[in-house]
PDB file of C-alpha atoms in Angstrom:
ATOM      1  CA  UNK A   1      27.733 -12.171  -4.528  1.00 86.00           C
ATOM      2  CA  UNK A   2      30.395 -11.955  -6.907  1.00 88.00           C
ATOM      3  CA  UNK A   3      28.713 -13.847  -9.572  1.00 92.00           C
ATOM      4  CA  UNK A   4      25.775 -10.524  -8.770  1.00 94.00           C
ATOM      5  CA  UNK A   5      28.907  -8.261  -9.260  1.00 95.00           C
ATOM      6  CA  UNK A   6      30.221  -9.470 -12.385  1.00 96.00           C
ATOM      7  CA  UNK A   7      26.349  -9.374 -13.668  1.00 96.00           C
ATOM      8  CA  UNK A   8      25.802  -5.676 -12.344  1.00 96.00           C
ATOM      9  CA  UNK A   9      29.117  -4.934 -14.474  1.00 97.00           C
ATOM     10  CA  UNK A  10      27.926  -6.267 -17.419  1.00 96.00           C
ATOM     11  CA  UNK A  11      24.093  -4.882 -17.462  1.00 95.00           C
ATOM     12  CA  UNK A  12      26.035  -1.306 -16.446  1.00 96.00           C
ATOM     13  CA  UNK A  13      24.344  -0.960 -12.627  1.00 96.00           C
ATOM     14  CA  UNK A  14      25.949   0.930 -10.586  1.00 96.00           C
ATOM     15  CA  UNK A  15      27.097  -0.747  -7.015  1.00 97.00           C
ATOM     16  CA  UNK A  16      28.586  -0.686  -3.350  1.00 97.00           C
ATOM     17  CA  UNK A  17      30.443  -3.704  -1.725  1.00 96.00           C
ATOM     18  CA  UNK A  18      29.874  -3.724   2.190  1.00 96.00           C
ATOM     19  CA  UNK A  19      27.988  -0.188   2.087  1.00 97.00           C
ATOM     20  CA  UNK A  20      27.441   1.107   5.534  1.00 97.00           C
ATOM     21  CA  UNK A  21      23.659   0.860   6.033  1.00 96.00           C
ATOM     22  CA  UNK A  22      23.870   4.442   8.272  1.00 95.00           C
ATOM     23  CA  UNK A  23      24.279   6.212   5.451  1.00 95.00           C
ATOM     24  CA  UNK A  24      20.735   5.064   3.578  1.00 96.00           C
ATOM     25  CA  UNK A  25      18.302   5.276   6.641  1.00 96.00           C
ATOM     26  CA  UNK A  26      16.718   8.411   8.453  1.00 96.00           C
ATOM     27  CA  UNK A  27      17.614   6.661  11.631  1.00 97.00           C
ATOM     28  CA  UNK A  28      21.381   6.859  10.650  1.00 97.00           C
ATOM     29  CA  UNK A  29      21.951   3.528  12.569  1.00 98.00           C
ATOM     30  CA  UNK A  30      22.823   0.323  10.123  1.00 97.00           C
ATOM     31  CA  UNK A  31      25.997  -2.141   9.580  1.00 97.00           C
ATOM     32  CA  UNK A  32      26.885  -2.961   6.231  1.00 97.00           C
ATOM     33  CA  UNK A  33      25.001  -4.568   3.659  1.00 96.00           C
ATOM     34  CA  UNK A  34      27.084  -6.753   1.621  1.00 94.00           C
ATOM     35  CA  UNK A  35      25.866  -5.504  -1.562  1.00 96.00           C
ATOM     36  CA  UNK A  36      23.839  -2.320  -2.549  1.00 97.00           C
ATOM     37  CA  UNK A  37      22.889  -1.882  -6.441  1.00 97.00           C
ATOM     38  CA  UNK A  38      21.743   1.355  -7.830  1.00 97.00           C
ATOM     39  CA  UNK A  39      19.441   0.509 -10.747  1.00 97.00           C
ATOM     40  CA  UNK A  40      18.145   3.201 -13.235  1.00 95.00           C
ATOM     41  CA  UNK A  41      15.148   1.991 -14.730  1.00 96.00           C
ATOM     42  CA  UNK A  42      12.658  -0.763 -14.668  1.00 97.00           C
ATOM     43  CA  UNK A  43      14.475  -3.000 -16.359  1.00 97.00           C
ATOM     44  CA  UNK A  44      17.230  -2.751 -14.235  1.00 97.00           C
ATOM     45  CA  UNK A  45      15.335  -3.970 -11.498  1.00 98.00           C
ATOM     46  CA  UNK A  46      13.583  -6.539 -13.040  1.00 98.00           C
ATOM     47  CA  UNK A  47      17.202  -7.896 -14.422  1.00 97.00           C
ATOM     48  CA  UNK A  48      18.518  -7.710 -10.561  1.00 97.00           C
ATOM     49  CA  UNK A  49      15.888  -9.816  -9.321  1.00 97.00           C
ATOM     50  CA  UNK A  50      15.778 -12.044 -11.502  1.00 97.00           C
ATOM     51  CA  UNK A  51      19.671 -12.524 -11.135  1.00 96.00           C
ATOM     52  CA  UNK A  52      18.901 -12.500  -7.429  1.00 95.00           C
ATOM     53  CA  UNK A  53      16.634 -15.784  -7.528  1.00 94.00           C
ATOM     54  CA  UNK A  54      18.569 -17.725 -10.136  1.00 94.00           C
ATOM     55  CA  UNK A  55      21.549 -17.225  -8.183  1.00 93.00           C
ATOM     56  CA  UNK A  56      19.739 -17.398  -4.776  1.00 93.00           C
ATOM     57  CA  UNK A  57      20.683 -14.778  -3.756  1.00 94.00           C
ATOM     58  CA  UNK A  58      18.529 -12.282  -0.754  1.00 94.00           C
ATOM     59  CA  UNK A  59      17.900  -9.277  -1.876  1.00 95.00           C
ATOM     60  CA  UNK A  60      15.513  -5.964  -0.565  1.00 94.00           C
ATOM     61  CA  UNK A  61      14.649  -2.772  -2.104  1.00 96.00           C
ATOM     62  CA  UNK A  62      14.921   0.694  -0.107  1.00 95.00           C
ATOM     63  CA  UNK A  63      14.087   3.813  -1.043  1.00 93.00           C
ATOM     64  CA  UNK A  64      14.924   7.128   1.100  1.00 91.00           C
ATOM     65  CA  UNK A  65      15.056   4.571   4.416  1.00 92.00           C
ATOM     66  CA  UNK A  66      12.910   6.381   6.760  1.00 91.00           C
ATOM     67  CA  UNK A  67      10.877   3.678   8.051  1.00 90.00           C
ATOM     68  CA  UNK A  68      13.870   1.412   8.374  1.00 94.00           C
ATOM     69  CA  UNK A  69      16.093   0.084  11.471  1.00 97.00           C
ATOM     70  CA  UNK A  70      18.813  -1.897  10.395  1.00 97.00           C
ATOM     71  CA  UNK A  71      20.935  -4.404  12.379  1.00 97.00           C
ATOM     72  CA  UNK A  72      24.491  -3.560  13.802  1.00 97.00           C
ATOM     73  CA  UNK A  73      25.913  -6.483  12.267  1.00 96.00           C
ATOM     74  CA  UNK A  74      24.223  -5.384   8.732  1.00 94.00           C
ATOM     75  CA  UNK A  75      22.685  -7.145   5.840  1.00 94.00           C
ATOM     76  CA  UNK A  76      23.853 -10.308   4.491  1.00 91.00           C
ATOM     77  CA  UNK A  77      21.827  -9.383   0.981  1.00 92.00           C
ATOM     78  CA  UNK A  78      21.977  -7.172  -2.143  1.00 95.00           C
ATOM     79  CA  UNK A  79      19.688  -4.186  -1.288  1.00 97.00           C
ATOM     80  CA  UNK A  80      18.248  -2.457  -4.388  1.00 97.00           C
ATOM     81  CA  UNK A  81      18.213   1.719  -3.671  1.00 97.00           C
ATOM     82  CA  UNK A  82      15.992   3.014  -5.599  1.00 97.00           C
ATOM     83  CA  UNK A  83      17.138   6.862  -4.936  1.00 92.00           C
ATOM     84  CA  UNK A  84      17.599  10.038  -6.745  1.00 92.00           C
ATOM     85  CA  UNK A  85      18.499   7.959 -10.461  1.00 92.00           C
ATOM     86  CA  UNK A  86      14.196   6.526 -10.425  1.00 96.00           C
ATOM     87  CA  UNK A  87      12.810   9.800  -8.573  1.00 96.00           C
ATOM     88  CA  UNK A  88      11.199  10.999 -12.298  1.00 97.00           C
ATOM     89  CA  UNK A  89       7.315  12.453 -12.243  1.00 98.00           C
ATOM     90  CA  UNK A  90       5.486  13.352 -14.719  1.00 97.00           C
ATOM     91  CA  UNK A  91       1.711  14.508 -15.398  1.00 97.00           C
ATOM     92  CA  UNK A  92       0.155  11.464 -17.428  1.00 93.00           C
ATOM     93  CA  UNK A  93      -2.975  13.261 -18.083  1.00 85.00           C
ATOM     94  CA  UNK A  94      -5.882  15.339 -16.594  1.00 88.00           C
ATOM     95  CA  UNK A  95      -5.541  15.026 -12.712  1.00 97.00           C
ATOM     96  CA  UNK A  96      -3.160  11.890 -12.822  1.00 98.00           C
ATOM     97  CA  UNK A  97       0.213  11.876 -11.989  1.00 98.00           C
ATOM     98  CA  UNK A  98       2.804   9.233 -12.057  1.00 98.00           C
ATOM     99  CA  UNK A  99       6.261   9.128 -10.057  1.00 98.00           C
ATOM    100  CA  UNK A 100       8.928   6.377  -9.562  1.00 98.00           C
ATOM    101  CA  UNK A 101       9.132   4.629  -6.500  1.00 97.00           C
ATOM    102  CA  UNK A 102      12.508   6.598  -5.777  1.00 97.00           C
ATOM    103  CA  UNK A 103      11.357   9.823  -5.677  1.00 97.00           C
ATOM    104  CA  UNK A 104      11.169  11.972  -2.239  1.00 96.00           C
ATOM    105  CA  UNK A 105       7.146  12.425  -1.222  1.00 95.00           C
ATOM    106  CA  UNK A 106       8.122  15.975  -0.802  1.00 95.00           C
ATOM    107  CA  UNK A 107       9.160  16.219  -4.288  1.00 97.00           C
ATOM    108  CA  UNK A 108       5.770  14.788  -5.242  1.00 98.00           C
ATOM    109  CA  UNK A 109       4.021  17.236  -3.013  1.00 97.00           C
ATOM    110  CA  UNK A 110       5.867  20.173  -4.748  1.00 97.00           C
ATOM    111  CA  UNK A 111       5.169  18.601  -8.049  1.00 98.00           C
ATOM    112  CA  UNK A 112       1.470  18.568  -7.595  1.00 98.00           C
ATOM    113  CA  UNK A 113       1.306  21.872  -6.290  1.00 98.00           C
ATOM    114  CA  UNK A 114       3.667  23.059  -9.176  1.00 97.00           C
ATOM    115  CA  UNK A 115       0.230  21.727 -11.564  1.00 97.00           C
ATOM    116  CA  UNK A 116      -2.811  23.531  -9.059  1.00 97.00           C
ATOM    117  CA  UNK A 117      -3.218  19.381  -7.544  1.00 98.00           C
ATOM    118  CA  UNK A 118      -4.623  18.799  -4.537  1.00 98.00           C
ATOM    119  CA  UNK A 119      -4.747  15.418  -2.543  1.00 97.00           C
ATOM    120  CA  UNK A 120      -1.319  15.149  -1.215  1.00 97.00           C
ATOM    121  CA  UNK A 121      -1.193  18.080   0.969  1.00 97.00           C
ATOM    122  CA  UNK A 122      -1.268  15.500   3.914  1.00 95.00           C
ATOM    123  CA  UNK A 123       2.341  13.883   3.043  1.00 95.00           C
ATOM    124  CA  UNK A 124       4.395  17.186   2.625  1.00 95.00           C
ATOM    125  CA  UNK A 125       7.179  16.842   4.965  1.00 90.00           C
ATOM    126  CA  UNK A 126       6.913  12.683   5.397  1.00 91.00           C
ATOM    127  CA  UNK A 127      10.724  11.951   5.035  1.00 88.00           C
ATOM    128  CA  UNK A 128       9.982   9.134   2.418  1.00 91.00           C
ATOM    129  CA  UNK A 129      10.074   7.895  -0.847  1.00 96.00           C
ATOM    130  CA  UNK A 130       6.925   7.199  -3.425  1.00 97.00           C
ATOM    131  CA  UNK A 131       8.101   3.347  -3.234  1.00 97.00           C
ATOM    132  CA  UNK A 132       7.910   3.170   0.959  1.00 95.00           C
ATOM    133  CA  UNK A 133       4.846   5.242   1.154  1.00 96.00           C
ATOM    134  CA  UNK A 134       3.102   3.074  -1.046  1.00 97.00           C
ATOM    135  CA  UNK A 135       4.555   0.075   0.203  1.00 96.00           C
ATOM    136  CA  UNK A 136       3.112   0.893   4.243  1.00 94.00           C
ATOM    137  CA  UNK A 137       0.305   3.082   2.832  1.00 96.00           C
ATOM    138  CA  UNK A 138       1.391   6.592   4.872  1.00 93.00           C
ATOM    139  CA  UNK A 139      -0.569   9.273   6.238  1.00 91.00           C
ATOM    140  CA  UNK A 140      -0.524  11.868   8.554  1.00 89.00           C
ATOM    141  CA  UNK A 141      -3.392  14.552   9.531  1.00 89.00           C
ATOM    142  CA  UNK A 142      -6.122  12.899   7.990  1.00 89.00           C
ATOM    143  CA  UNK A 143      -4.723  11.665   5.165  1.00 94.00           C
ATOM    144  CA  UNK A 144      -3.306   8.383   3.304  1.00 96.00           C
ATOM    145  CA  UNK A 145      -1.625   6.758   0.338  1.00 97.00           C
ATOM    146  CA  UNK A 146      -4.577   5.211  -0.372  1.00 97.00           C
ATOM    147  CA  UNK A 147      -7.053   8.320  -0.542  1.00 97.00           C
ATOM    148  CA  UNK A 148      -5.051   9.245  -3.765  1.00 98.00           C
ATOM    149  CA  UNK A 149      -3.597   5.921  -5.011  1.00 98.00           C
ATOM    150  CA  UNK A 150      -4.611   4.863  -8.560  1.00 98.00           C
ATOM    151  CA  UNK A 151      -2.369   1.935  -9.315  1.00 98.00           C
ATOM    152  CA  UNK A 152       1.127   0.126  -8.696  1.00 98.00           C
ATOM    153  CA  UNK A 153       4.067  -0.824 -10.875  1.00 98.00           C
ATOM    154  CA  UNK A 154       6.457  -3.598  -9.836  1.00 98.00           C
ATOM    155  CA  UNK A 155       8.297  -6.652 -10.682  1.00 98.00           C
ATOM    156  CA  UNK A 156       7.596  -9.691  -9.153  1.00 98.00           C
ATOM    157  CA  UNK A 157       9.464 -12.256  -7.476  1.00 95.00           C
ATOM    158  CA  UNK A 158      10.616 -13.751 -10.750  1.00 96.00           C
ATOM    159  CA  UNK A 159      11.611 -10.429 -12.379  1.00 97.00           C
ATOM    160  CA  UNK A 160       8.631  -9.712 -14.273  1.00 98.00           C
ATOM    161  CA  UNK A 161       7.116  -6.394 -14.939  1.00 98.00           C
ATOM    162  CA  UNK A 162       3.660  -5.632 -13.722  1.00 98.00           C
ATOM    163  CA  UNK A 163       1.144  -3.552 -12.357  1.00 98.00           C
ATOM    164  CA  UNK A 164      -1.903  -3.755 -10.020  1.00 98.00           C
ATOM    165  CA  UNK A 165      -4.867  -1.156  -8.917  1.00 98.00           C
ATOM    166  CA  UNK A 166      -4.564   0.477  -5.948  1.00 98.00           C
ATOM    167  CA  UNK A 167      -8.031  -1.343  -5.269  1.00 97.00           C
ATOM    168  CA  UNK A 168      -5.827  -4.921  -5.261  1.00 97.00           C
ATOM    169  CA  UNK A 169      -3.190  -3.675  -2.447  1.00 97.00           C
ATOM    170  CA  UNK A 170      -4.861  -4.609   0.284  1.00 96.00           C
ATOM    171  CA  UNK A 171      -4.352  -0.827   1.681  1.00 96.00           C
ATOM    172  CA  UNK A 172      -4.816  -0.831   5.380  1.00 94.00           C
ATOM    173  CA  UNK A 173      -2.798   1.283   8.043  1.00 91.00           C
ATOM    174  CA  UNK A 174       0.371   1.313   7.756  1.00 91.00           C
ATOM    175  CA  UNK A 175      -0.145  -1.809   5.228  1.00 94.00           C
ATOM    176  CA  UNK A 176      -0.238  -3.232   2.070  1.00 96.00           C
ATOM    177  CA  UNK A 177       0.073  -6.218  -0.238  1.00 97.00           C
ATOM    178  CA  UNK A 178       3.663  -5.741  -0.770  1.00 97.00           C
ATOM    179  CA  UNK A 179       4.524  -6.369   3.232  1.00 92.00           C
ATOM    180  CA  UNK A 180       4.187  -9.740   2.112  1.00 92.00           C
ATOM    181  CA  UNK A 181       4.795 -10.454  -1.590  1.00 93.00           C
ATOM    182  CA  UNK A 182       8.259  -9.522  -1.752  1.00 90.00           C
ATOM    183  CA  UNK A 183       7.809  -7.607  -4.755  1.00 97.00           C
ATOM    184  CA  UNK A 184       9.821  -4.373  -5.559  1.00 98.00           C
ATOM    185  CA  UNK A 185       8.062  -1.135  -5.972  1.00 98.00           C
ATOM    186  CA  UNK A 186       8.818   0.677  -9.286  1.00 98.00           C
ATOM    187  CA  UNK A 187       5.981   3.207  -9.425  1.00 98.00           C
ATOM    188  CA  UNK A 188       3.048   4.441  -8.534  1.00 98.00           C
ATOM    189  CA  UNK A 189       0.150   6.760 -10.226  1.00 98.00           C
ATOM    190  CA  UNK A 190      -1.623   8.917  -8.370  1.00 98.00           C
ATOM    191  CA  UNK A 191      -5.425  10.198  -8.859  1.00 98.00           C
ATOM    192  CA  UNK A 192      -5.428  14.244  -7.387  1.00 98.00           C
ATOM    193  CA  UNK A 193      -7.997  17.045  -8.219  1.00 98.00           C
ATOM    194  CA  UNK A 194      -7.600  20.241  -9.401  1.00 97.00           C
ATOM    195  CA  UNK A 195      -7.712  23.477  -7.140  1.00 97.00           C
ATOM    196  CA  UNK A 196      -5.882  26.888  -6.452  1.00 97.00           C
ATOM    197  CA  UNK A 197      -2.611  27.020  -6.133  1.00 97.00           C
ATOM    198  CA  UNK A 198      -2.799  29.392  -3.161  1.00 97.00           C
ATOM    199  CA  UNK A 199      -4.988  27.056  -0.957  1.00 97.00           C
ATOM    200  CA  UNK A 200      -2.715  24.046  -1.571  1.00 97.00           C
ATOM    201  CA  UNK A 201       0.515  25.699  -0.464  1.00 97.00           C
ATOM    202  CA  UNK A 202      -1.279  27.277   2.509  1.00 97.00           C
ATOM    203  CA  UNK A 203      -2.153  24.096   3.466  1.00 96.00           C
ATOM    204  CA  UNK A 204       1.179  22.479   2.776  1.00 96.00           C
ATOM    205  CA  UNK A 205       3.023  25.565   4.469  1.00 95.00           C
ATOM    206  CA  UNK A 206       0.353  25.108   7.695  1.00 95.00           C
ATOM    207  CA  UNK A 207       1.336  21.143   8.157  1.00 94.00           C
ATOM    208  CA  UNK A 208       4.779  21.319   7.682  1.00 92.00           C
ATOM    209  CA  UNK A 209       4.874  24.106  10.674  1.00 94.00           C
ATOM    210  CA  UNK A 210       2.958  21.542  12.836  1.00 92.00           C
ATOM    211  CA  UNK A 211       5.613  18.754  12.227  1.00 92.00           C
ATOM    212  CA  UNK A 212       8.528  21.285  12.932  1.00 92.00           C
ATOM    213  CA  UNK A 213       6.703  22.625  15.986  1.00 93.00           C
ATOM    214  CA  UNK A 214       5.512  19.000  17.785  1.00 93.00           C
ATOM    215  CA  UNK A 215       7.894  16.345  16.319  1.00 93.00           C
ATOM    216  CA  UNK A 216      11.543  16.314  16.815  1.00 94.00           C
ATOM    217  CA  UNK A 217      12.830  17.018  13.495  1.00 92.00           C
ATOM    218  CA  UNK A 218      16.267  17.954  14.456  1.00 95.00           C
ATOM    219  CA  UNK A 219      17.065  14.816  15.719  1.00 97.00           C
ATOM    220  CA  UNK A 220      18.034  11.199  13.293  1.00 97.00           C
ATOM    221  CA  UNK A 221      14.469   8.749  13.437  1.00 96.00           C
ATOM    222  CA  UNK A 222      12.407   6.821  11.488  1.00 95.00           C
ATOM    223  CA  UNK A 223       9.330   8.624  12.216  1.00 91.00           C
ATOM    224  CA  UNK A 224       6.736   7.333  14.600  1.00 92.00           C
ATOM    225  CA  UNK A 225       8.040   4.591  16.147  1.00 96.00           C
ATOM    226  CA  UNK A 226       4.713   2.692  16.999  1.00 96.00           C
ATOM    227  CA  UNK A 227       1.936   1.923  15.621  1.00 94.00           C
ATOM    228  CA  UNK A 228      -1.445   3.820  16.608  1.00 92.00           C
ATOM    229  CA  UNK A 229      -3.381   0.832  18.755  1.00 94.00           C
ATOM    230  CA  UNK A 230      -7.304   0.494  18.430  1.00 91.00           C
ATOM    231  CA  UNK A 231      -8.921   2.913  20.765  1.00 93.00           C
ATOM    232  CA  UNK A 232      -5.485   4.534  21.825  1.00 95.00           C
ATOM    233  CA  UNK A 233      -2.987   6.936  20.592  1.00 94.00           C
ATOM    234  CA  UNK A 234       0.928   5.196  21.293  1.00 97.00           C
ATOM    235  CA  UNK A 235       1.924   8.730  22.358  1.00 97.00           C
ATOM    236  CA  UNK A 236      -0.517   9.741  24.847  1.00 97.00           C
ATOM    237  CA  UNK A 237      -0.078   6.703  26.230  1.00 98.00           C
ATOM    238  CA  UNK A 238       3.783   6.262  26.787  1.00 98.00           C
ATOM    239  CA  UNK A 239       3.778  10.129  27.734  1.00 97.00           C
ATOM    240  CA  UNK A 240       0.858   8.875  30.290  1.00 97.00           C
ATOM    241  CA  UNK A 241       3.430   6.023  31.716  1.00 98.00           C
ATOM    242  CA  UNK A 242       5.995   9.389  32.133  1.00 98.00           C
ATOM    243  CA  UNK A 243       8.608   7.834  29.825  1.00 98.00           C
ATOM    244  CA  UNK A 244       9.392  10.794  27.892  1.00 97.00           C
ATOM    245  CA  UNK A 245      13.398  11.074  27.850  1.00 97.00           C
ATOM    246  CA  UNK A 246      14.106   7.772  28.870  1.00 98.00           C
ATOM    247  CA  UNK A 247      17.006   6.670  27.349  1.00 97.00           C
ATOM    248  CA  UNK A 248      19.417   3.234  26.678  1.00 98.00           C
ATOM    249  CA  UNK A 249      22.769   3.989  25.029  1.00 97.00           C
ATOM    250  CA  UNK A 250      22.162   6.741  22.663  1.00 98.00           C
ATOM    251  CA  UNK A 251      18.482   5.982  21.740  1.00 98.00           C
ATOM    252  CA  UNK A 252      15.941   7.686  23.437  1.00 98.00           C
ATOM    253  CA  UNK A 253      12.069   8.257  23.883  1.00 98.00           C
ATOM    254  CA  UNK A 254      11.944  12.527  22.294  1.00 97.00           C
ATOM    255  CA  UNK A 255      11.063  14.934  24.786  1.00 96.00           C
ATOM    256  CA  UNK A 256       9.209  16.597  22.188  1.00 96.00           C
ATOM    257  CA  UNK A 257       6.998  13.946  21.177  1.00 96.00           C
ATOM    258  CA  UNK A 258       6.858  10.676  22.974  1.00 97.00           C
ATOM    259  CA  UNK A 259       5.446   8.760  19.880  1.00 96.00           C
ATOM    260  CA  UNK A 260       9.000   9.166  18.694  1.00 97.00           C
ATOM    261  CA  UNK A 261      12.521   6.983  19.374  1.00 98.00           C
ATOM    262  CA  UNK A 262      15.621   9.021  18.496  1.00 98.00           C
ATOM    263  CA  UNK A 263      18.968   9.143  18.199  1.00 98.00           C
ATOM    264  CA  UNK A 264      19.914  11.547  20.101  1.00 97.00           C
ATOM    265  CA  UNK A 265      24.280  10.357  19.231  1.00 92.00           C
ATOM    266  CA  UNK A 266      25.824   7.227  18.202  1.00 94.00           C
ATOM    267  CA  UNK A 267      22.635   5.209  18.913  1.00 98.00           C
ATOM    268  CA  UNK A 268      22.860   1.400  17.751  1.00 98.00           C
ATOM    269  CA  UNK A 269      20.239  -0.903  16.895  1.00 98.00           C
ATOM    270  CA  UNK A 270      20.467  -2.680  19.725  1.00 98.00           C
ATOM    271  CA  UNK A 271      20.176   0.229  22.037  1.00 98.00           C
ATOM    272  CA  UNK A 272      16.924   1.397  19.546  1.00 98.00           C
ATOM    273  CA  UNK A 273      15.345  -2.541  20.162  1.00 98.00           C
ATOM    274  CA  UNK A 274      15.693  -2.384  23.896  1.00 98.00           C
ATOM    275  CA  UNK A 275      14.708   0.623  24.711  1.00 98.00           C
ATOM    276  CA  UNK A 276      10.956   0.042  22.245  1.00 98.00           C
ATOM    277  CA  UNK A 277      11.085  -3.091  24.459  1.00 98.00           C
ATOM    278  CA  UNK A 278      11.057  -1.375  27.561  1.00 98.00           C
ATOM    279  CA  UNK A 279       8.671   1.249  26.872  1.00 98.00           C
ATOM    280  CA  UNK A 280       6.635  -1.787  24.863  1.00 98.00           C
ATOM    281  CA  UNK A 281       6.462  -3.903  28.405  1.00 98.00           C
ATOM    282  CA  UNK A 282       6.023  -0.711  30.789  1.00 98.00           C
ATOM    283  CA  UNK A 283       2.532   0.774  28.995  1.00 98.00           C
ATOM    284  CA  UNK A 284       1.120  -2.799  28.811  1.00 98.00           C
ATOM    285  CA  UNK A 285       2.172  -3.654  32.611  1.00 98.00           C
ATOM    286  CA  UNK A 286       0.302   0.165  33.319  1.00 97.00           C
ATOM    287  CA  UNK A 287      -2.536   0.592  30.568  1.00 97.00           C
ATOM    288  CA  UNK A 288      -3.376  -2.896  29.082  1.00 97.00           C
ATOM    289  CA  UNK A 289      -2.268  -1.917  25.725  1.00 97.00           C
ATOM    290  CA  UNK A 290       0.129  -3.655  23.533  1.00 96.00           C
ATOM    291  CA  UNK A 291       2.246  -1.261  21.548  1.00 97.00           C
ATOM    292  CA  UNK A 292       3.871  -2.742  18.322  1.00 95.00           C
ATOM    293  CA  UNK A 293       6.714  -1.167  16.157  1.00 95.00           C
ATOM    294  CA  UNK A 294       5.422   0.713  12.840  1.00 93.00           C
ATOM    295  CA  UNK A 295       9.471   0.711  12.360  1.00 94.00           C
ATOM    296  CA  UNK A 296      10.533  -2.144  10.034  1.00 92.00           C
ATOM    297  CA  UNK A 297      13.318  -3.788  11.703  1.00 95.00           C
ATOM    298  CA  UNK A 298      15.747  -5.358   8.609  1.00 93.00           C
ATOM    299  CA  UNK A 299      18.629  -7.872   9.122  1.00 85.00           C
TER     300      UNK A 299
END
């Protein structure tokens, strides 16, 4: 690690010894990772990484942390942020836009409607970044990554600079290529289609009132908490079992929508593991069905 900060230093990359992981995830649970670097560019990242496996050295990349659940005890790695410093998007041309893995999907959304785009009405008001909605293809009402994606930057596992089609990343829900490639996310293009302004923000306006109105928004999560099983919706079925509000420490099953785990104050990721757990073993014991976490649980 201190060989990583005395390279950081000299290639100009910003970075945070022992940052509190709390402050990077939606969840705002998290211990400290040892590390954190801030890179600006591409070649930033591709210089970290391939620091990171000379020196052998972990490492992970995060973007806004909304789909994240980090251990108490923290991260014994250098986690690459790719925030608000590789968050540009830009029109390439015609109907195709590209944005950096950093920037918020709801700055995407706005973008697109800013240019009469339609396609990614569905993700308005998904807390996450272009990298992490790429990286577990999202989707809400209808809609996914996927449906719009046209093709992936990254740099490998040896900190080279590349790019694949969307057709190549093994999209599937809640899944793609990069859940087990290791590579980091640097940006993604995205294939829309033109129509009226007017229609698009209706339609962004009408789903962002449905996610304030059924999902508990005012509370600290990571979004849905389980994955949707064949046949089955995760939230009928745990509201079915009558676990809504159940609670260990300060995690808790929302009483707004059971699909969701929350912190409702001072949860810790312990509290968040046991209590998925619980609810986990109590639908299978009543309905048969095996839930498993859509969170991804870091260490």
């Amino acid at each position: 690690m201190e060989r990583l900060i005395e390279f950081a230093q000299k290639q100009g990359i910003k970075y945070l010894e022992n940052e509190i992981m709390k402050n990077h995830t939606t969840f705002k649970i998290g211990g400290a990772a040892k590390l954190m670097l801030f890179p600006k560019n591409e070649a930033q990242v591709a210089a970290a990484v391939k620091f990171c496996r000379s020196a052998g050295v972990r490492y992970m990349a995060i973007g806004n942390g909304s789909n994240l659940l980090v251990s108490d005890s923290g991260i014994d790695a250098a986690v690459i942020a790719l925030g608000s410093d590789f968050s540009k998007i830009c029109l390439e041309s015609g109907c195709v836009v590209f944005a950096e893995s950093g920037a918020p999907l709801s700055k995407l959304c706005r973008f697109a409607l800013e240019n009469s785009l339609s396609g990614l009405e569905f993700a308005y008001g998904i807390p996450g970044s272009v990298g992490g909605a790429v990286y577990m293809n999202a989707g809400a009402y209808g809609g996914e990554i996927k449906d719009v994606l046209l093709k992936i930057n990254h740099v490998d596992c040896t900190g080279v600079c590349g790019s694949i089609s969307a057709s190549d990343a093994a999209l599937s829900y809640r899944h793609s290529v990069y859940a087990e490639n290791g590579f980091v996310i640097t940006g993604a293009y995205f294939k829309l289609q033109k129509a009226e302004k007017a229609e698009i923000e209706t339609k962004m306006k009408d789903l962002l009132s449905r996610r304030r109105e059924k999902q508990p928004l005012e509370y600290p999560s990571a979004g849905s908490t389980f994955k949707r099983p064949a046949g089955h919706y995760a939230a009928r079925l745990i509201e079915e079992c009558n676990l809504k509000g159940m609670s260990v420490g300060g995690a808790a099953v929302s009483e707004k929508h059971a699909g969701f785990v929350i912190n409702k104050g001072n949860a810790t990721a312990a509290d968040v593991l046991a209590l998925c757990r619980s609810v986990s073993d109590t639908v299978f014991k009543e309905k048969g069905v095996k839930l498993e976490m859509e969170v991804r649980v870091v260490e």
